[in-house]
């Protein structure tokens, strides 16, 4: 990285006014760092592109950057990446009024790659996956050691978790479930079950148990729907009567929400961390699990619940309260809500950046 | 708009079978979707009794004389009486779920280019204790992967590969024009006339879809039923009708098939 990225050490009142003016007049760049993508579709990468696109819709100057040459994988939605610039790291010219957004799992590696050079801009962590927050850090290391003060995450539960680890400001912009998951004709759903299991072996065991215990239903189709673009996956969900979900590491619960939007009944093992939307208040104000999916304590129960659900499906029994609950659960995860949350967050970041530099000026005065 | 007729062909009614009509009547009365009409085609000798049971729910249309078979009655209905775009063949001793017509109407509207819609059948029989016992499904293998070229649509290779007798037209809904253009049932076929028609329609390019809902219950092996009579046939005759039906589907016209026991025995001996 060239030296022109060094922060000015002396902040003057004039430079502060310039700084504030640049922020207010939208002269900041927003660099969204998206790692070179796997061949397999990745929901967290989709979120980063959605985030970049939302910034662009709010009139921000957005640059999507990667660590090396790449070709946009087939599963990335071209509609949300259109118009975003993609530049290599070496071309970056970063100023103090810019913002750089990095995924949580790459914080250590990214700063190590700078070889000690400091970035003048505000670095914001986008934290989606709980498992990759602490694992890449050395013992005793924290994001604050890299000068990070702000984090954006996807749920209130994740926000609480991150705040319990680091003294940081944490904002929330929950992902949206695109409208192309909408199913207009749930009565035409096919006798098909999508198995969404992080542990593939456990997913296969559910199928084997089901076929052995319920031989008259051996003709029911199971699919993992892997290796597909999100739109192609949405088409599969719109056909599938049921989705089996097994992901202990889930912190947001995209899979069941997508399934609900597609009007597929979700049978899922309760994840270790829980997700915001899984809880509602009962008549006494106490939290209880929502009625929009069928929860299992263990994977071993899932085949039995599946047989019950399929029995209802085959005999045309319609659980109106379940479908109403599904609609209600998924109703708040719209593109409009996501874009508003991103817009509000960026406004906060800009104001926060201004007050941070003002504080720096004060500190500087006091030290002189 | 009424686009669908439930057709119930009844060729005879005895003291043992009369009570079975209650099931089909209850099924008709409790449909969630009432956009259909019901027609009973019968032999004239039982018209009066059927009128007393069905008058509120169905039009009873007798044939000119007794002696008409199941297939003859259906062909006659399509050629002379039917004025709806679709008709469903209901057996008098079968029952169907309250949403049966609702789902038929949904599917024929969504898939208006199909020639026939076959429901999953819940196959039951009366066990020794007189209770209904679940035997299994029929038509369900159209939805299993690896059987048909396209999930849910019957094709000749898939049906022949799996098992001819696993498929049934009990509760099947036909597009009236497609049924007539395909030539209707071959009345001279004593057995497997339903699958012969299905294979013929497939070969002629019609799509036959299996509605993936188990809304139709068929009472199998009922004493005194048409099926029960056929089980009394010899193995050779059953085999004859099976083979004939497989080959017959390549022609639209019915050349009046006849089983000649002596001729067929001689053929078997010659083979041996």
Coordinates of C-alpha atoms in Angstrom, one line a residue:
Chain A
X1 CA 0.0 0.0 0.0
X2 CA 1.4 3.4 -0.9
X3 CA 2.2 6.1 1.6
X4 CA -0.5 8.5 0.3
X5 CA -2.9 6.5 2.5
X6 CA -1.3 7.7 5.7
X7 CA -3.5 9.7 8.1
X8 CA -2.6 13.3 8.7
X9 CA -1.3 13.5 12.3
X10 CA -2.2 17.1 12.9
X11 CA -5.9 17.9 12.7
X12 CA -6.6 21.6 12.3
X13 CA -9.9 23.4 12.6
X14 CA -9.8 24.0 8.8
X15 CA -9.1 20.3 8.1
X16 CA -11.9 19.4 10.4
X17 CA -14.3 21.6 8.5
X18 CA -13.1 20.1 5.2
X19 CA -13.5 16.7 6.7
X20 CA -17.1 17.4 7.8
X21 CA -17.9 19.0 4.5
X22 CA -16.7 16.0 2.6
X23 CA -18.8 13.7 4.7
X24 CA -21.9 15.9 4.4
X25 CA -21.5 16.3 0.6
X26 CA -21.3 12.7 0.0
X27 CA -17.6 12.7 -1.1
X28 CA -16.8 9.6 0.9
X29 CA -16.2 6.3 -0.8
X30 CA -17.6 3.2 0.7
X31 CA -15.4 0.2 0.1
X32 CA -17.1 -3.1 0.6
X33 CA -14.5 -5.9 0.9
X34 CA -15.9 -9.2 -0.4
X35 CA -13.5 -12.1 -0.3
X36 CA -12.9 -14.1 -3.4
X37 CA -15.9 -16.3 -3.5
X38 CA -16.3 -20.0 -3.3
X39 CA -17.8 -21.9 -6.2
X40 CA -20.7 -22.9 -3.8
X41 CA -23.4 -20.3 -3.2
X42 CA -22.9 -18.4 0.0
X43 CA -25.7 -16.4 1.8
X44 CA -23.3 -14.2 3.6
X45 CA -21.6 -13.1 0.4
X46 CA -25.1 -12.4 -1.0
X47 CA -25.7 -10.1 2.0
X48 CA -22.5 -8.2 1.4
X49 CA -23.6 -7.5 -2.2
X50 CA -27.1 -6.6 -1.0
X51 CA -25.5 -4.2 1.5
X52 CA -23.3 -2.6 -1.2
X53 CA -26.3 -2.3 -3.5
X54 CA -28.4 -0.7 -0.7
X55 CA -25.6 1.9 -0.1
X56 CA -25.6 2.7 -3.8
X57 CA -29.4 3.2 -3.7
X58 CA -28.8 5.7 -1.0
X59 CA -26.6 7.6 -3.4
X60 CA -23.3 6.6 -1.9
X61 CA -20.1 6.1 -3.9
X62 CA -19.7 2.3 -3.6
X63 CA -16.7 0.3 -4.6
X64 CA -16.7 -3.5 -4.1
X65 CA -13.1 -4.7 -3.7
X66 CA -11.6 -8.2 -3.7
X67 CA -8.2 -9.6 -2.7
X68 CA -7.4 -11.0 -6.1
X69 CA -8.6 -11.5 -9.6
X70 CA -11.9 -13.3 -9.9
X71 CA -14.9 -14.0 -12.1
X72 CA -18.3 -13.3 -10.8
X73 CA -19.6 -16.8 -9.9
X74 CA -22.8 -18.0 -11.6
X75 CA -24.9 -17.8 -8.4
X76 CA -24.3 -14.2 -7.7
X77 CA -27.4 -12.2 -8.6
X78 CA -26.4 -9.9 -11.5
X79 CA -29.3 -7.6 -10.7
X80 CA -27.7 -6.6 -7.4
X81 CA -24.1 -6.4 -8.5
X82 CA -24.8 -4.3 -11.7
X83 CA -23.1 -1.0 -11.7
X84 CA -20.9 -1.7 -8.7
X85 CA -17.2 -1.1 -9.4
X86 CA -14.8 -3.8 -8.6
X87 CA -11.2 -2.9 -8.2
X88 CA -8.1 -4.6 -6.9
X89 CA -6.7 -3.6 -3.6
X90 CA -3.6 -2.0 -5.1
X91 CA -5.6 0.6 -6.9
X92 CA -7.3 1.8 -3.8
X93 CA -6.7 5.4 -2.8
X94 CA -8.3 5.8 0.6
X95 CA -9.0 9.1 2.4
X96 CA -9.9 9.8 6.0
X97 CA -13.6 10.4 5.1
X98 CA -13.9 7.0 3.5
X99 CA -15.4 3.8 5.0
X100 CA -14.2 0.3 4.6
X101 CA -16.5 -2.6 5.4
X102 CA -14.9 -6.0 6.1
X103 CA -16.5 -9.4 6.9
X104 CA -15.9 -10.6 10.5
X105 CA -13.8 -13.6 9.6
X106 CA -11.2 -11.6 7.7
X107 CA -10.4 -8.8 10.2
X108 CA -7.1 -10.3 11.4
X109 CA -6.0 -11.5 8.0
X110 CA -6.8 -8.2 6.4
X111 CA -4.9 -6.1 8.9
X112 CA -1.9 -8.5 8.8
X113 CA -1.8 -8.1 5.1
X114 CA -1.3 -4.3 5.6
X115 CA 2.1 -5.0 7.1
X116 CA 1.7 -2.4 9.8
X117 CA 0.4 0.4 7.6
X118 CA -2.5 2.3 9.0
X119 CA -5.6 3.0 7.1
X120 CA -6.9 6.6 7.4
X121 CA -10.6 5.6 6.9
X122 CA -13.2 4.2 9.3
X123 CA -13.1 0.4 9.2
X124 CA -16.5 -1.2 9.9
X125 CA -16.9 -4.9 10.5
X126 CA -19.9 -6.7 9.0
X127 CA -20.5 -9.6 11.3
X128 CA -22.9 -12.4 10.1
X129 CA -21.4 -15.7 11.3
X130 CA -20.9 -16.2 15.0
X131 CA -18.4 -19.0 14.6
X132 CA -16.0 -16.8 12.6
X133 CA -15.9 -13.9 15.1
X134 CA -13.5 -15.3 17.6
X135 CA -11.8 -18.2 15.8
X136 CA -9.5 -16.1 13.5
X137 CA -8.4 -13.9 16.5
X138 CA -5.5 -14.8 18.7
X139 CA -6.1 -15.2 22.4
X140 CA -6.4 -11.8 24.0
X141 CA -6.9 -10.1 20.6
X142 CA -9.9 -7.9 19.9
X143 CA -11.3 -5.9 17.0
X144 CA -10.7 -2.7 19.0
X145 CA -6.9 -3.4 18.7
X146 CA -7.2 -2.6 15.0
X147 CA -8.9 0.7 15.7
X148 CA -12.4 -0.7 14.9
X149 CA -15.2 1.1 16.7
X150 CA -18.3 0.1 14.7
X151 CA -19.8 -3.2 13.7
X152 CA -22.9 -3.9 11.6
X153 CA -24.6 -7.2 12.2
X154 CA -27.8 -9.0 11.1
X155 CA -29.8 -9.5 14.3
X156 CA -30.4 -8.2 17.8
X157 CA -29.2 -11.5 19.3
X158 CA -25.9 -11.1 17.4
X159 CA -25.7 -7.5 18.5
X160 CA -26.0 -8.6 22.2
X161 CA -23.4 -11.3 21.7
X162 CA -20.9 -8.9 20.0
X163 CA -21.4 -6.3 22.7
X164 CA -20.7 -8.9 25.3
X165 CA -17.3 -9.5 23.7
X166 CA -16.1 -6.1 22.5
X167 CA -16.7 -2.5 23.6
X168 CA -18.0 -1.4 20.2
X169 CA -21.0 0.3 18.7
X170 CA -23.1 -2.4 17.0
X171 CA -25.8 -1.6 14.5
X172 CA -28.4 -4.0 13.0
X173 CA -29.5 -4.4 9.4
X174 CA -31.4 -7.7 9.0
X175 CA -31.2 -9.4 5.6
X176 CA -34.2 -9.3 3.4
X177 CA -36.0 -12.2 1.8
X178 CA -36.4 -11.3 -1.9
X179 CA -39.8 -11.2 -3.4
X180 CA -38.8 -13.9 -6.0
X181 CA -39.4 -16.4 -3.2
X182 CA -43.1 -15.6 -3.1
X183 CA -45.3 -18.6 -4.0
X184 CA -48.6 -17.6 -5.6
X185 CA -50.0 -21.1 -5.8
X186 CA -49.2 -23.1 -2.7
X187 CA -52.0 -25.6 -3.6
X188 CA -49.8 -26.7 -6.5
X189 CA -46.9 -27.6 -4.4
X190 CA -45.3 -31.0 -5.2
X191 CA -44.6 -33.9 -2.8
X192 CA -41.0 -32.8 -2.5
X193 CA -38.9 -32.2 0.6
X194 CA -35.8 -29.9 0.6
X195 CA -33.2 -31.0 3.2
X196 CA -31.1 -28.0 4.3
X197 CA -28.6 -29.5 6.7
X198 CA -25.2 -28.1 7.5
X199 CA -24.1 -31.6 8.5
X200 CA -24.8 -33.5 5.3
X201 CA -24.5 -36.8 7.1
X202 CA -27.2 -35.9 9.5
X203 CA -29.4 -34.8 6.7
X204 CA -29.0 -38.1 4.9
X205 CA -29.8 -40.0 8.1
X206 CA -33.1 -38.2 8.4
X207 CA -34.0 -39.4 4.9
X208 CA -32.9 -43.0 5.6
X209 CA -34.9 -43.0 8.9
X210 CA -37.9 -41.7 7.2
X211 CA -37.9 -44.3 4.4
X212 CA -37.4 -47.1 6.8
X213 CA -40.1 -46.0 9.3
X214 CA -42.6 -45.0 6.6
X215 CA -42.3 -47.4 3.7
X216 CA -45.6 -46.4 2.1
X217 CA -44.1 -42.9 1.6
X218 CA -40.9 -44.2 0.0
X219 CA -42.0 -42.4 -3.2
X220 CA -41.6 -38.9 -1.6
X221 CA -38.7 -37.0 -3.2
X222 CA -35.9 -35.4 -1.2
X223 CA -33.5 -32.9 -2.5
X224 CA -30.7 -30.8 -1.0
X225 CA -30.9 -28.2 -3.8
X226 CA -27.2 -27.5 -3.6
X227 CA -25.0 -25.6 -5.9
X228 CA -27.7 -23.4 -7.2
X229 CA -28.1 -19.7 -7.7
X230 CA -30.5 -18.1 -5.2
X231 CA -33.2 -17.6 -7.9
X232 CA -33.0 -21.2 -9.0
X233 CA -33.2 -22.3 -5.3
X234 CA -36.3 -20.1 -4.9
X235 CA -37.9 -22.0 -7.8
X236 CA -37.2 -25.3 -6.1
X237 CA -38.7 -24.0 -2.8
X238 CA -41.8 -22.8 -4.5
X239 CA -42.4 -26.4 -5.6
X240 CA -41.4 -28.1 -2.3
X241 CA -44.1 -28.9 0.2
X242 CA -41.7 -29.1 3.1
X243 CA -38.2 -27.9 4.2
X244 CA -36.2 -29.8 6.8
X245 CA -33.7 -27.4 8.4
X246 CA -30.8 -28.5 10.6
X247 CA -28.1 -25.8 11.3
X248 CA -26.9 -25.4 14.8
X249 CA -24.7 -22.5 13.8
X250 CA -27.4 -20.3 12.3
X251 CA -27.7 -16.9 13.8
X252 CA -30.3 -15.3 11.5
X253 CA -32.2 -18.2 10.0
X254 CA -32.3 -17.3 6.4
X255 CA -33.2 -20.8 5.2
X256 CA -36.5 -21.1 7.2
X257 CA -37.5 -17.5 6.3
X258 CA -37.0 -18.2 2.6
X259 CA -39.0 -21.4 3.0
X260 CA -41.8 -19.5 4.8
X261 CA -41.9 -16.9 2.1
X262 CA -42.3 -19.7 -0.4
X263 CA -45.1 -21.2 1.7
X264 CA -43.1 -24.4 2.4
X265 CA -43.7 -25.8 5.8
X266 CA -40.5 -25.8 7.9
X267 CA -39.5 -28.5 10.3
X268 CA -36.3 -27.5 12.0
X269 CA -34.0 -28.3 14.8
X270 CA -33.8 -25.4 17.2
X271 CA -30.3 -23.8 16.6
X272 CA -27.8 -23.4 19.4
X273 CA -27.9 -19.6 19.3
X274 CA -31.6 -18.9 18.4
X275 CA -32.8 -16.3 15.9
X276 CA -34.6 -13.0 16.6
X277 CA -37.8 -14.0 14.8
X278 CA -38.2 -17.3 16.7
X279 CA -39.6 -15.6 19.7
X280 CA -42.8 -13.7 20.5
X281 CA -44.4 -12.7 23.7
X282 CA -47.3 -14.8 25.1
X283 CA -50.3 -13.3 26.9
X284 CA -48.2 -12.9 30.1
X285 CA -45.4 -11.1 28.3
X286 CA -43.1 -14.1 28.5
X287 CA -41.1 -15.1 25.4
X288 CA -42.3 -18.2 23.6
X289 CA -41.4 -19.9 20.3
X290 CA -43.4 -18.7 17.3
X291 CA -46.0 -20.9 15.6
X292 CA -44.6 -20.3 12.1
X293 CA -42.4 -23.4 12.0
X294 CA -42.4 -26.9 13.6
X295 CA -39.5 -27.1 16.1
X296 CA -37.7 -30.2 17.0
X297 CA -35.3 -30.6 20.0
X298 CA -33.2 -33.2 18.1
X299 CA -32.8 -34.4 14.5
X300 CA -34.1 -37.8 15.5
X301 CA -37.6 -36.3 15.8
X302 CA -37.7 -34.8 12.3
X303 CA -38.7 -37.8 10.3
X304 CA -41.8 -38.4 12.5
X305 CA -42.8 -34.8 12.3
X306 CA -42.3 -35.0 8.5
X307 CA -44.6 -38.0 8.2
X308 CA -47.3 -36.0 10.1
X309 CA -46.9 -33.0 7.8
X310 CA -46.9 -35.1 4.7
X311 CA -50.1 -36.8 5.8
X312 CA -51.7 -33.4 6.1
X313 CA -50.4 -32.4 2.8
X314 CA -51.5 -35.5 1.0
X315 CA -55.0 -35.4 2.5
X316 CA -55.4 -31.7 1.7
X317 CA -55.6 -30.5 5.3
X318 CA -54.8 -26.8 5.5
X319 CA -53.5 -25.3 8.7
X320 CA -54.6 -21.7 8.3
X321 CA -53.0 -20.6 11.6
X322 CA -49.6 -22.0 10.5
X323 CA -49.7 -20.2 7.2
X324 CA -50.8 -16.9 8.8
X325 CA -48.0 -17.2 11.3
X326 CA -45.5 -17.8 8.5
X327 CA -46.7 -14.7 6.7
X328 CA -46.4 -12.7 9.9
X329 CA -42.9 -13.9 10.7
X330 CA -41.5 -13.2 7.3
X331 CA -43.4 -9.9 6.7
X332 CA -40.8 -7.6 8.3
X333 CA -37.8 -8.9 6.2
X334 CA -38.5 -6.8 3.1
X335 CA -36.0 -5.1 0.8
X336 CA -37.5 -1.8 1.9
X337 CA -36.8 -2.5 5.6
X338 CA -33.3 -3.6 4.8
X339 CA -32.5 -0.6 2.7
X340 CA -33.9 1.7 5.3
X341 CA -31.8 0.0 8.0
X342 CA -28.7 0.4 5.9
X343 CA -29.5 4.0 5.1
X344 CA -30.1 4.8 8.8
X345 CA -26.9 3.0 9.7
X346 CA -24.8 4.9 7.3
X347 CA -26.2 8.2 8.5
X348 CA -25.2 7.2 12.0
X349 CA -21.7 6.2 10.8
X350 CA -21.2 9.6 9.2
X351 CA -22.3 11.5 12.3
X352 CA -20.3 9.2 14.5
X353 CA -17.2 9.8 12.3
X354 CA -17.6 13.6 12.5
X355 CA -17.9 13.5 16.3
X356 CA -14.9 11.1 16.5
X357 CA -12.7 13.5 14.6
X358 CA -14.0 16.4 16.7
X359 CA -13.0 14.5 19.8
X360 CA -9.6 13.9 18.3
X361 CA -9.2 17.6 17.7
X362 CA -10.2 18.3 21.3
X363 CA -7.6 15.7 22.5
X364 CA -5.0 17.2 20.3
X365 CA -5.7 20.7 21.8
X366 CA -5.5 19.4 25.3
X367 CA -2.2 17.7 24.5
X368 CA -0.6 20.8 23.0
Chain B
X1 CA -69.1 -21.7 -14.0
X2 CA -69.6 -25.4 -13.8
X3 CA -66.8 -27.0 -15.8
X4 CA -66.8 -30.5 -14.2
X5 CA -69.1 -33.5 -14.1
X6 CA -68.7 -36.2 -11.6
X7 CA -69.8 -39.3 -13.5
X8 CA -70.9 -42.4 -11.5
X9 CA -71.6 -45.3 -13.8
X10 CA -73.7 -48.0 -12.0
X11 CA -74.6 -51.1 -13.8
X12 CA -76.2 -53.0 -11.0
X13 CA -77.4 -52.6 -7.4
X14 CA -78.0 -55.4 -5.0
X15 CA -78.9 -55.7 -1.4
X16 CA -75.2 -56.1 -0.6
X17 CA -74.1 -53.1 -2.6
X18 CA -76.9 -50.6 -2.1
X19 CA -75.6 -49.4 1.3
X20 CA -72.2 -48.5 -0.4
X21 CA -73.9 -45.5 -2.1
X22 CA -74.0 -43.7 1.2
X23 CA -70.2 -43.1 1.1
X24 CA -70.2 -41.6 -2.3
X25 CA -73.3 -39.5 -1.5
X26 CA -71.7 -38.2 1.7
X27 CA -68.6 -37.3 -0.3
X28 CA -70.7 -35.3 -2.9
X29 CA -72.6 -33.5 -0.2
X30 CA -69.5 -32.3 1.7
X31 CA -67.4 -30.8 -1.1
X32 CA -65.8 -27.4 -0.3
X33 CA -66.1 -26.5 -3.9
X34 CA -69.6 -26.8 -5.4
X35 CA -68.6 -25.9 -8.9
X36 CA -69.5 -29.3 -10.4
X37 CA -72.5 -31.4 -11.3
X38 CA -73.1 -35.1 -10.8
X39 CA -74.5 -37.5 -13.3
X40 CA -75.4 -41.1 -12.6
X41 CA -75.6 -43.3 -15.7
X42 CA -77.3 -46.6 -15.0
X43 CA -79.1 -49.5 -16.4
X44 CA -82.9 -48.8 -16.5
X45 CA -83.8 -51.5 -14.1
X46 CA -82.2 -49.6 -11.2
X47 CA -83.2 -46.1 -12.2
X48 CA -86.0 -45.8 -9.7
X49 CA -83.9 -46.8 -6.7
X50 CA -81.1 -44.5 -7.8
X51 CA -83.4 -41.6 -8.2
X52 CA -84.7 -42.0 -4.6
X53 CA -81.1 -41.8 -3.3
X54 CA -79.5 -39.3 -5.7
X55 CA -82.3 -37.0 -6.8
X56 CA -81.2 -34.1 -4.7
X57 CA -77.6 -34.3 -5.8
X58 CA -77.4 -35.9 -9.2
X59 CA -79.1 -36.3 -12.5
X60 CA -79.9 -40.0 -13.0
X61 CA -79.8 -40.9 -16.7
X62 CA -80.7 -44.5 -17.6
X63 CA -79.5 -46.3 -20.7
X64 CA -82.1 -47.5 -23.1
X65 CA -81.8 -51.1 -21.9
X66 CA -80.1 -53.2 -19.4
X67 CA -76.8 -55.0 -19.9
X68 CA -74.4 -52.1 -20.4
X69 CA -70.9 -52.5 -19.0
X70 CA -68.9 -49.9 -17.0
X71 CA -66.9 -48.9 -20.1
X72 CA -70.0 -48.7 -22.4
X73 CA -71.7 -46.4 -19.9
X74 CA -68.8 -44.0 -19.8
X75 CA -68.3 -43.9 -23.5
X76 CA -72.0 -43.3 -24.0
X77 CA -71.9 -40.5 -21.5
X78 CA -69.0 -38.7 -23.2
X79 CA -70.4 -39.2 -26.7
X80 CA -74.1 -38.3 -26.0
X81 CA -74.5 -36.5 -22.7
X82 CA -71.5 -34.7 -21.3
X83 CA -71.6 -30.9 -21.7
X84 CA -68.7 -30.0 -19.4
X85 CA -65.1 -29.5 -20.3
X86 CA -64.0 -32.1 -17.8
X87 CA -65.5 -35.2 -16.2
X88 CA -64.4 -37.4 -13.3
X89 CA -65.1 -41.2 -13.2
X90 CA -66.3 -42.1 -9.7
X91 CA -66.9 -45.7 -8.7
X92 CA -70.1 -46.2 -6.7
X93 CA -68.3 -47.8 -3.8
X94 CA -65.6 -45.2 -3.5
X95 CA -65.4 -42.1 -1.3
X96 CA -63.5 -38.9 -1.7
X97 CA -62.2 -36.1 0.5
X98 CA -64.1 -32.9 1.0
X99 CA -61.5 -31.0 -1.0
X100 CA -61.4 -33.4 -3.9
X101 CA -63.4 -31.2 -6.4
X102 CA -61.5 -28.1 -5.1
X103 CA -58.2 -29.6 -6.0
X104 CA -59.4 -30.9 -9.4
X105 CA -60.6 -27.5 -10.3
X106 CA -57.3 -25.9 -9.2
X107 CA -55.3 -28.4 -11.2
X108 CA -57.3 -28.3 -14.4
X109 CA -57.2 -24.5 -14.3
X110 CA -53.4 -24.5 -13.8
X111 CA -52.7 -27.3 -16.2
X112 CA -55.4 -26.8 -18.8
X113 CA -53.4 -28.6 -21.5
X114 CA -53.5 -32.0 -19.8
X115 CA -55.6 -34.9 -21.2
X116 CA -56.3 -36.5 -17.8
X117 CA -55.6 -36.0 -14.1
X118 CA -55.3 -39.1 -12.0
X119 CA -55.5 -38.7 -8.2
X120 CA -53.5 -40.6 -5.8
X121 CA -55.7 -43.5 -4.7
X122 CA -55.8 -44.6 -1.1
X123 CA -56.4 -48.3 -1.5
X124 CA -58.4 -50.0 1.2
X125 CA -59.9 -53.4 1.8
X126 CA -62.2 -54.9 4.3
X127 CA -60.3 -57.2 6.5
X128 CA -61.6 -60.4 8.3
X129 CA -62.9 -58.3 11.2
X130 CA -64.9 -56.1 8.8
X131 CA -62.6 -53.1 9.3
X132 CA -61.1 -50.9 6.6
X133 CA -57.4 -51.8 6.2
X134 CA -55.0 -49.5 4.4
X135 CA -53.3 -51.4 1.6
X136 CA -51.2 -48.6 0.1
X137 CA -51.4 -46.0 -2.5
X138 CA -51.8 -46.3 -6.3
X139 CA -50.5 -43.8 -8.9
X140 CA -48.0 -42.5 -6.4
X141 CA -44.9 -43.8 -8.2
X142 CA -45.4 -41.2 -10.9
X143 CA -44.0 -38.8 -8.3
X144 CA -41.0 -41.0 -7.3
X145 CA -37.8 -40.0 -8.9
X146 CA -36.3 -42.2 -11.6
X147 CA -39.6 -43.7 -12.8
X148 CA -41.1 -41.2 -15.2
X149 CA -39.2 -38.8 -17.5
X150 CA -41.0 -35.9 -15.9
X151 CA -42.1 -36.1 -12.3
X152 CA -45.9 -36.4 -12.0
X153 CA -46.5 -37.1 -15.7
X154 CA -47.1 -40.7 -16.8
X155 CA -45.1 -42.0 -19.7
X156 CA -45.3 -45.5 -21.4
X157 CA -41.8 -46.6 -20.5
X158 CA -42.2 -45.6 -16.8
X159 CA -45.6 -47.3 -16.5
X160 CA -44.3 -50.5 -18.2
X161 CA -41.1 -50.5 -16.2
X162 CA -42.8 -50.0 -12.9
X163 CA -45.9 -52.1 -12.9
X164 CA -49.0 -51.7 -15.1
X165 CA -51.4 -52.6 -12.3
X166 CA -50.0 -49.9 -10.0
X167 CA -51.9 -47.3 -11.9
X168 CA -55.6 -46.7 -11.9
X169 CA -58.2 -44.4 -13.3
X170 CA -60.4 -44.6 -10.2
X171 CA -61.3 -40.9 -9.6
X172 CA -59.6 -39.8 -12.8
X173 CA -60.6 -36.6 -14.4
X174 CA -60.6 -36.5 -18.2
X175 CA -60.7 -33.7 -20.6
X176 CA -63.9 -34.5 -22.5
X177 CA -62.7 -33.6 -25.9
X178 CA -59.3 -35.4 -25.4
X179 CA -61.1 -38.5 -24.2
X180 CA -63.4 -38.5 -27.2
X181 CA -60.6 -37.8 -29.7
X182 CA -58.5 -40.6 -28.3
X183 CA -61.4 -43.0 -28.9
X184 CA -62.7 -43.6 -25.4
X185 CA -62.5 -47.0 -23.7
X186 CA -62.2 -50.2 -25.8
X187 CA -65.4 -51.8 -24.7
X188 CA -64.3 -55.3 -25.8
X189 CA -61.4 -55.3 -23.3
X190 CA -62.5 -57.1 -20.2
X191 CA -59.5 -56.2 -18.1
X192 CA -56.9 -53.4 -18.1
X193 CA -59.1 -51.2 -20.3
X194 CA -58.2 -48.3 -18.1
X195 CA -54.5 -48.6 -18.6
X196 CA -54.9 -49.3 -22.3
X197 CA -56.7 -46.0 -22.6
X198 CA -54.0 -44.2 -20.7
X199 CA -51.2 -45.7 -22.8
X200 CA -53.1 -44.8 -25.9
X201 CA -53.6 -41.2 -24.8
X202 CA -50.0 -40.9 -23.9
X203 CA -48.9 -42.3 -27.3
X204 CA -51.3 -39.8 -29.0
X205 CA -49.4 -37.0 -27.2
X206 CA -51.8 -36.2 -24.4
X207 CA -50.4 -35.4 -21.0
X208 CA -51.6 -37.6 -18.1
X209 CA -50.8 -36.1 -14.8
X210 CA -51.1 -37.6 -11.3
X211 CA -52.6 -35.1 -8.8
X212 CA -50.2 -35.5 -5.8
X213 CA -52.9 -35.5 -3.2
X214 CA -54.5 -38.7 -1.6
X215 CA -58.1 -37.5 -1.8
X216 CA -59.7 -40.5 -3.3
X217 CA -60.3 -43.8 -1.4
X218 CA -61.0 -46.9 -3.3
X219 CA -62.3 -50.1 -1.8
X220 CA -60.3 -52.9 -3.2
X221 CA -61.3 -56.5 -3.6
X222 CA -64.9 -55.9 -2.6
X223 CA -67.0 -59.0 -2.9
X224 CA -69.3 -58.7 -5.8
X225 CA -67.4 -55.9 -7.5
X226 CA -66.3 -55.9 -11.1
X227 CA -62.8 -56.4 -9.9
X228 CA -63.9 -59.4 -7.8
X229 CA -65.5 -61.0 -10.9
X230 CA -62.3 -60.6 -12.8
X231 CA -60.2 -62.3 -10.1
X232 CA -62.3 -65.4 -10.8
X233 CA -60.8 -65.5 -14.3
X234 CA -58.0 -68.0 -15.1
X235 CA -54.4 -66.9 -15.0
X236 CA -54.2 -67.5 -18.7
X237 CA -57.2 -65.3 -19.4
X238 CA -55.8 -62.5 -17.2
X239 CA -52.5 -62.8 -19.0
X240 CA -54.3 -62.7 -22.3
X241 CA -56.1 -59.4 -21.4
X242 CA -52.9 -57.9 -20.0
X243 CA -51.0 -58.6 -23.2
X244 CA -53.9 -57.5 -25.4
X245 CA -54.2 -54.2 -23.5
X246 CA -50.5 -53.5 -23.9
X247 CA -50.7 -54.0 -27.6
X248 CA -54.1 -52.6 -28.2
X249 CA -53.0 -49.1 -27.2
X250 CA -51.3 -48.7 -30.6
X251 CA -54.7 -48.5 -32.3
X252 CA -57.6 -46.1 -31.7
X253 CA -60.4 -48.4 -32.9
X254 CA -61.7 -51.4 -31.0
X255 CA -61.4 -54.5 -33.1
X256 CA -63.6 -56.5 -30.7
X257 CA -61.2 -58.5 -28.7
X258 CA -62.3 -62.0 -27.6
X259 CA -60.6 -64.5 -25.4
X260 CA -60.8 -67.9 -26.9
X261 CA -59.7 -70.4 -24.2
X262 CA -59.1 -73.3 -26.6
X263 CA -57.0 -71.2 -29.0
X264 CA -55.0 -69.7 -26.3
X265 CA -54.3 -73.1 -24.6
X266 CA -53.2 -74.4 -28.0
X267 CA -50.8 -71.5 -28.4
X268 CA -49.3 -72.1 -25.0
X269 CA -48.8 -75.8 -25.8
X270 CA -47.1 -74.9 -29.0
X271 CA -44.8 -72.5 -27.3
X272 CA -43.9 -75.2 -24.8

